[in-house]
mmCIF file of C-alpha atoms in Angstrom:
data_model
loop_
_atom_site.group_PDB
_atom_site.id
_atom_site.type_symbol
_atom_site.label_atom_id
_atom_site.label_comp_id
_atom_site.label_asym_id
_atom_site.label_seq_id
_atom_site.Cartn_x
_atom_site.Cartn_y
_atom_site.Cartn_z
ATOM 1 C CA UNK A 2 -29.509 -7.420 6.148
ATOM 2 C CA UNK A 3 -28.072 -10.156 3.824
ATOM 3 C CA UNK A 4 -27.498 -9.189 0.287
ATOM 4 C CA UNK A 5 -28.079 -12.744 -0.908
ATOM 5 C CA UNK A 6 -31.806 -13.998 -0.679
ATOM 6 C CA UNK A 7 -32.770 -17.617 0.058
ATOM 7 C CA UNK A 8 -33.937 -17.957 -3.478
ATOM 8 C CA UNK A 9 -30.657 -16.658 -5.076
ATOM 9 C CA UNK A 10 -29.737 -18.791 -8.132
ATOM 10 C CA UNK A 11 -26.891 -21.287 -7.516
ATOM 11 C CA UNK A 12 -24.792 -19.569 -10.225
ATOM 12 C CA UNK A 13 -25.001 -16.335 -8.333
ATOM 13 C CA UNK A 14 -23.966 -18.057 -5.073
ATOM 14 C CA UNK A 15 -21.052 -19.527 -7.006
ATOM 15 C CA UNK A 16 -19.897 -16.203 -8.149
ATOM 16 C CA UNK A 17 -20.050 -14.818 -4.673
ATOM 17 C CA UNK A 18 -17.991 -17.657 -3.115
ATOM 18 C CA UNK A 19 -15.495 -17.477 -5.983
ATOM 19 C CA UNK A 20 -14.991 -13.635 -5.537
ATOM 20 C CA UNK A 21 -14.722 -14.221 -1.695
ATOM 21 C CA UNK A 22 -12.183 -17.028 -2.179
ATOM 22 C CA UNK A 23 -10.141 -14.995 -4.680
ATOM 23 C CA UNK A 24 -10.101 -12.058 -2.239
ATOM 24 C CA UNK A 25 -9.069 -14.179 0.579
ATOM 25 C CA UNK A 26 -6.339 -15.762 -1.444
ATOM 26 C CA UNK A 27 -5.040 -12.336 -2.745
ATOM 27 C CA UNK A 28 -4.847 -11.101 0.933
ATOM 28 C CA UNK A 29 -2.932 -14.161 2.011
ATOM 29 C CA UNK A 30 -0.546 -14.061 -0.879
ATOM 30 C CA UNK A 31 -0.008 -10.389 -0.376
ATOM 31 C CA UNK A 32 0.835 -11.145 3.302
ATOM 32 C CA UNK A 33 3.441 -13.754 2.130
ATOM 33 C CA UNK A 34 5.033 -11.388 -0.104
ATOM 34 C CA UNK A 35 5.193 -8.486 2.304
ATOM 35 C CA UNK A 36 6.565 -10.569 5.171
ATOM 36 C CA UNK A 37 9.153 -12.023 2.828
ATOM 37 C CA UNK A 38 7.968 -15.586 2.981
ATOM 38 C CA UNK A 39 7.637 -15.260 -0.844
ATOM 39 C CA UNK A 40 10.992 -13.440 -1.635
ATOM 40 C CA UNK A 41 11.599 -11.079 -4.485
ATOM 41 C CA UNK A 42 12.300 -12.893 -7.706
ATOM 42 C CA UNK A 43 10.586 -16.160 -6.661
ATOM 43 C CA UNK A 44 8.280 -17.727 -9.062
ATOM 44 C CA UNK A 45 4.693 -18.121 -7.896
ATOM 45 C CA UNK A 46 4.025 -21.875 -8.122
ATOM 46 C CA UNK A 47 0.257 -22.313 -8.757
ATOM 47 C CA UNK A 48 0.220 -26.016 -8.092
ATOM 48 C CA UNK A 49 2.107 -25.735 -4.829
ATOM 49 C CA UNK A 50 -0.155 -22.871 -3.638
ATOM 50 C CA UNK A 51 -3.384 -24.636 -4.735
ATOM 51 C CA UNK A 52 -2.280 -27.721 -2.761
ATOM 52 C CA UNK A 53 -1.278 -25.451 0.202
ATOM 53 C CA UNK A 54 -4.611 -23.681 0.335
ATOM 54 C CA UNK A 55 -6.832 -26.623 -0.841
ATOM 55 C CA UNK A 56 -8.183 -24.816 -3.850
ATOM 56 C CA UNK A 57 -8.049 -25.051 -7.695
ATOM 57 C CA UNK A 58 -5.368 -22.967 -9.674
ATOM 58 C CA UNK A 59 -8.100 -20.594 -11.135
ATOM 59 C CA UNK A 60 -8.686 -18.570 -7.891
ATOM 60 C CA UNK A 61 -4.799 -18.429 -7.396
ATOM 61 C CA UNK A 62 -4.415 -17.183 -10.961
ATOM 62 C CA UNK A 63 -7.100 -14.476 -10.347
ATOM 63 C CA UNK A 64 -5.444 -13.402 -7.088
ATOM 64 C CA UNK A 65 -2.137 -12.934 -8.805
ATOM 65 C CA UNK A 66 -3.639 -10.752 -11.429
ATOM 66 C CA UNK A 67 -4.782 -8.456 -8.643
ATOM 67 C CA UNK A 68 -1.336 -8.510 -7.088
ATOM 68 C CA UNK A 69 0.072 -7.583 -10.511
ATOM 69 C CA UNK A 70 -2.128 -4.475 -10.608
ATOM 70 C CA UNK A 71 -0.758 -3.511 -7.229
ATOM 71 C CA UNK A 72 2.943 -3.869 -8.414
ATOM 72 C CA UNK A 73 3.644 -6.869 -6.112
ATOM 73 C CA UNK A 74 4.297 -9.436 -8.854
ATOM 74 C CA UNK A 75 5.133 -9.212 -12.508
ATOM 75 C CA UNK A 76 4.195 -11.641 -15.467
ATOM 76 C CA UNK A 77 7.091 -12.859 -17.577
ATOM 77 C CA UNK A 78 6.049 -14.048 -20.862
ATOM 78 C CA UNK A 79 6.419 -17.893 -21.327
ATOM 79 C CA UNK A 80 8.012 -18.162 -17.683
ATOM 80 C CA UNK A 81 5.298 -17.400 -15.341
ATOM 81 C CA UNK A 82 4.451 -14.968 -12.501
ATOM 82 C CA UNK A 83 7.330 -13.758 -10.191
ATOM 83 C CA UNK A 84 7.380 -11.665 -6.990
ATOM 84 C CA UNK A 85 8.606 -8.274 -8.180
ATOM 85 C CA UNK A 86 12.233 -7.636 -7.633
ATOM 86 C CA UNK A 87 13.251 -3.922 -7.158
ATOM 87 C CA UNK A 88 16.612 -2.754 -6.249
ATOM 88 C CA UNK A 89 17.116 -0.505 -3.320
ATOM 89 C CA UNK A 90 18.673 2.008 -5.603
ATOM 90 C CA UNK A 91 15.538 1.952 -7.727
ATOM 91 C CA UNK A 92 13.280 2.282 -4.723
ATOM 92 C CA UNK A 93 15.226 5.298 -3.510
ATOM 93 C CA UNK A 94 14.785 7.066 -6.902
ATOM 94 C CA UNK A 95 10.906 6.312 -6.823
ATOM 95 C CA UNK A 96 10.713 7.580 -3.301
ATOM 96 C CA UNK A 97 12.199 10.911 -4.675
ATOM 97 C CA UNK A 98 9.572 11.199 -7.274
ATOM 98 C CA UNK A 99 6.779 10.036 -4.842
ATOM 99 C CA UNK A 100 7.782 12.786 -2.439
ATOM 100 C CA UNK A 101 7.458 15.530 -4.974
ATOM 101 C CA UNK A 102 4.215 14.261 -6.153
ATOM 102 C CA UNK A 103 2.822 13.677 -2.658
ATOM 103 C CA UNK A 104 3.906 17.141 -1.630
ATOM 104 C CA UNK A 105 1.976 18.585 -4.570
ATOM 105 C CA UNK A 106 -1.018 16.577 -3.694
ATOM 106 C CA UNK A 107 -0.900 18.078 -0.142
ATOM 107 C CA UNK A 108 -0.584 21.556 -1.455
ATOM 108 C CA UNK A 109 -3.588 21.131 -3.858
ATOM 109 C CA UNK A 110 -5.694 19.432 -1.234
ATOM 110 C CA UNK A 111 -5.174 22.186 1.305
ATOM 111 C CA UNK A 112 -6.662 24.593 -1.131
ATOM 112 C CA UNK A 113 -9.824 22.507 -1.559
ATOM 113 C CA UNK A 114 -10.235 20.925 1.987
ATOM 114 C CA UNK A 115 -13.816 20.531 3.110
ATOM 115 C CA UNK A 116 -15.130 19.825 6.635
ATOM 116 C CA UNK A 117 -16.258 16.435 5.614
ATOM 117 C CA UNK A 118 -12.896 15.379 4.273
ATOM 118 C CA UNK A 119 -11.057 16.792 7.150
ATOM 119 C CA UNK A 120 -13.301 14.780 9.401
ATOM 120 C CA UNK A 121 -12.668 11.519 7.589
ATOM 121 C CA UNK A 122 -8.961 12.118 7.553
ATOM 122 C CA UNK A 123 -8.898 12.921 11.245
ATOM 123 C CA UNK A 124 -10.894 9.682 11.906
ATOM 124 C CA UNK A 125 -8.367 7.670 10.035
ATOM 125 C CA UNK A 126 -5.401 9.203 11.917
ATOM 126 C CA UNK A 127 -7.098 8.600 15.215
ATOM 127 C CA UNK A 128 -7.694 4.946 14.213
ATOM 128 C CA UNK A 129 -4.103 4.541 13.237
ATOM 129 C CA UNK A 130 -3.002 6.052 16.562
ATOM 130 C CA UNK A 131 -5.008 3.255 18.340
ATOM 131 C CA UNK A 132 -3.627 0.518 15.961
ATOM 132 C CA UNK A 133 -0.082 1.817 16.518
ATOM 133 C CA UNK A 134 -0.446 1.523 20.114
ATOM 134 C CA UNK A 135 -1.309 -2.131 19.658
ATOM 135 C CA UNK A 136 1.754 -2.510 17.451
ATOM 136 C CA UNK A 137 -0.489 -4.315 14.737
ATOM 137 C CA UNK A 138 1.185 -4.033 11.336
ATOM 138 C CA UNK A 139 -1.531 -6.076 9.661
ATOM 139 C CA UNK A 140 -4.091 -3.434 10.730
ATOM 140 C CA UNK A 141 -1.930 -0.381 10.303
ATOM 141 C CA UNK A 142 -0.620 -0.953 6.871
ATOM 142 C CA UNK A 143 -4.119 -0.880 4.968
ATOM 143 C CA UNK A 144 -5.052 2.148 6.962
ATOM 144 C CA UNK A 145 -1.792 3.764 6.046
ATOM 145 C CA UNK A 146 -2.351 3.079 2.500
ATOM 146 C CA UNK A 147 -5.987 4.311 2.551
ATOM 147 C CA UNK A 148 -5.018 7.667 4.278
ATOM 148 C CA UNK A 149 -2.478 8.288 1.587
ATOM 149 C CA UNK A 150 -4.776 7.189 -1.134
ATOM 150 C CA UNK A 151 -7.489 9.490 0.143
ATOM 151 C CA UNK A 152 -5.306 12.586 0.073
ATOM 152 C CA UNK A 153 -4.064 11.925 -3.380
ATOM 153 C CA UNK A 154 -7.445 10.798 -4.717
ATOM 154 C CA UNK A 155 -9.025 14.145 -3.296
ATOM 155 C CA UNK A 156 -6.373 16.582 -4.584
ATOM 156 C CA UNK A 157 -8.369 17.226 -7.789
ATOM 157 C CA UNK A 158 -5.497 16.336 -10.271
ATOM 158 C CA UNK A 159 -6.128 13.111 -12.090
ATOM 159 C CA UNK A 160 -2.711 13.182 -13.992
ATOM 160 C CA UNK A 161 -1.024 13.401 -10.684
ATOM 161 C CA UNK A 162 -3.115 10.580 -9.261
ATOM 162 C CA UNK A 163 -2.283 8.252 -12.087
ATOM 163 C CA UNK A 164 1.479 8.996 -11.851
ATOM 164 C CA UNK A 165 1.605 8.714 -8.068
ATOM 165 C CA UNK A 166 -0.156 5.328 -8.082
ATOM 166 C CA UNK A 167 2.087 4.087 -11.068
ATOM 167 C CA UNK A 168 5.189 4.681 -8.825
ATOM 168 C CA UNK A 169 3.667 3.734 -5.472
ATOM 169 C CA UNK A 170 2.559 0.311 -6.793
ATOM 170 C CA UNK A 171 6.151 -0.644 -7.095
ATOM 171 C CA UNK A 172 7.000 0.225 -3.493
ATOM 172 C CA UNK A 173 4.730 -1.869 -1.373
ATOM 173 C CA UNK A 174 7.340 -4.329 -0.368
ATOM 174 C CA UNK A 175 9.817 -1.560 0.632
ATOM 175 C CA UNK A 176 7.221 0.511 2.541
ATOM 176 C CA UNK A 177 5.999 -2.577 4.361
ATOM 177 C CA UNK A 178 9.513 -3.930 5.125
ATOM 178 C CA UNK A 179 10.537 -0.706 7.033
ATOM 179 C CA UNK A 180 7.195 -0.814 9.005
ATOM 180 C CA UNK A 181 7.585 -4.488 9.814
ATOM 181 C CA UNK A 182 11.217 -4.286 10.839
ATOM 182 C CA UNK A 183 11.325 -0.878 12.336
ATOM 183 C CA UNK A 184 8.363 -0.911 14.583
ATOM 184 C CA UNK A 185 7.832 2.747 13.464
ATOM 185 C CA UNK A 186 4.012 2.758 13.447
ATOM 186 C CA UNK A 187 3.784 5.562 15.965
ATOM 187 C CA UNK A 188 6.531 7.634 14.232
ATOM 188 C CA UNK A 189 4.730 7.236 10.973
ATOM 189 C CA UNK A 190 1.499 8.447 12.343
ATOM 190 C CA UNK A 191 2.903 11.433 14.167
ATOM 191 C CA UNK A 192 3.919 12.646 10.657
ATOM 192 C CA UNK A 193 0.377 11.890 9.486
ATOM 193 C CA UNK A 194 -0.819 14.121 12.306
ATOM 194 C CA UNK A 195 1.481 16.997 11.185
ATOM 195 C CA UNK A 196 0.146 16.652 7.690
ATOM 196 C CA UNK A 197 -3.394 16.772 8.837
ATOM 197 C CA UNK A 198 -2.828 19.841 10.899
ATOM 198 C CA UNK A 199 -1.264 21.517 7.792
ATOM 199 C CA UNK A 200 -4.232 20.562 5.645
ATOM 200 C CA UNK A 201 -6.610 21.875 8.251
ATOM 201 C CA UNK A 202 -4.761 25.304 8.348
ATOM 202 C CA UNK A 203 -5.303 25.845 4.539
ATOM 203 C CA UNK A 204 -1.809 26.741 4.157
ATOM 204 C CA UNK A 205 -0.515 25.240 0.830
ATOM 205 C CA UNK A 206 3.128 25.822 1.417
ATOM 206 C CA UNK A 207 2.976 24.193 4.907
ATOM 207 C CA UNK A 208 0.921 21.179 3.490
ATOM 208 C CA UNK A 209 3.478 20.625 0.757
ATOM 209 C CA UNK A 210 6.373 20.721 3.057
ATOM 210 C CA UNK A 211 4.760 18.275 5.709
ATOM 211 C CA UNK A 212 3.680 15.805 2.937
ATOM 212 C CA UNK A 213 7.078 15.953 1.030
ATOM 213 C CA UNK A 214 8.935 15.571 4.501
ATOM 214 C CA UNK A 215 6.871 12.504 5.407
ATOM 215 C CA UNK A 216 7.983 10.634 2.223
ATOM 216 C CA UNK A 217 11.460 11.880 2.533
ATOM 217 C CA UNK A 218 11.900 10.626 6.080
ATOM 218 C CA UNK A 219 10.366 7.292 4.993
ATOM 219 C CA UNK A 220 13.031 7.036 2.479
ATOM 220 C CA UNK A 221 15.640 7.773 5.022
ATOM 221 C CA UNK A 222 14.284 5.138 7.317
ATOM 222 C CA UNK A 223 14.124 2.503 4.420
ATOM 223 C CA UNK A 224 17.860 3.161 3.904
ATOM 224 C CA UNK A 225 18.544 2.610 7.488
ATOM 225 C CA UNK A 226 16.387 -0.556 7.441
ATOM 226 C CA UNK A 227 18.407 -1.955 4.659
ATOM 227 C CA UNK A 228 21.978 -0.767 5.662
ATOM 228 C CA UNK A 229 21.657 -1.411 9.412
ATOM 229 C CA UNK A 230 19.318 -1.910 12.445
ATOM 230 C CA UNK A 231 15.929 -0.903 11.137
ATOM 231 C CA UNK A 232 14.109 1.844 12.943
ATOM 232 C CA UNK A 233 11.066 3.388 11.569
ATOM 233 C CA UNK A 234 8.677 3.949 8.525
#
């Protein structure tokens, strides 16, 4: 059933169209950044992009604000919006902190797991298996983020959640880069499956280790992707 009636005011329809356009532009700009077409350090040229996509600069500006919240771009005062530049060394340090936080999230969640949450996490892992078999990064990556976010968001510690997302928002480019280059979707999801089994067991120590190990291995694969032939993420 449509949420917009035939009698909806024109102003309401304009809002819906504007939000839809901004969302589509955000998704496309995110794709350009994650695939490297818009490289780290490059200035976001609103005029060029508005011409490319056949839209005004307003929706482009709104889309970049959302990307800033995700940590993919940064605003430099009096200079403009730039694709975030993060050194490999900085990324490795953030991975170490992320591993500790994610491990603790796994421990906490194992102690409060419900049948409903376990069913949802299992559904997501099963879906990622199917997507990994097709080798579709575009479908896998948002599922991967959603799986991780659901674990952290359900662990019951708001401070941990806030700190985790503060660090993770800076790592999107590196996480996606290893997945794109390494073709490691199946490897990544095998680790998800191990995490899921640990959560289902209710064993906090086991859950903490599998969650920590998943991020630690992702860091190792990132280093391999940067230093030589990419393998997995």
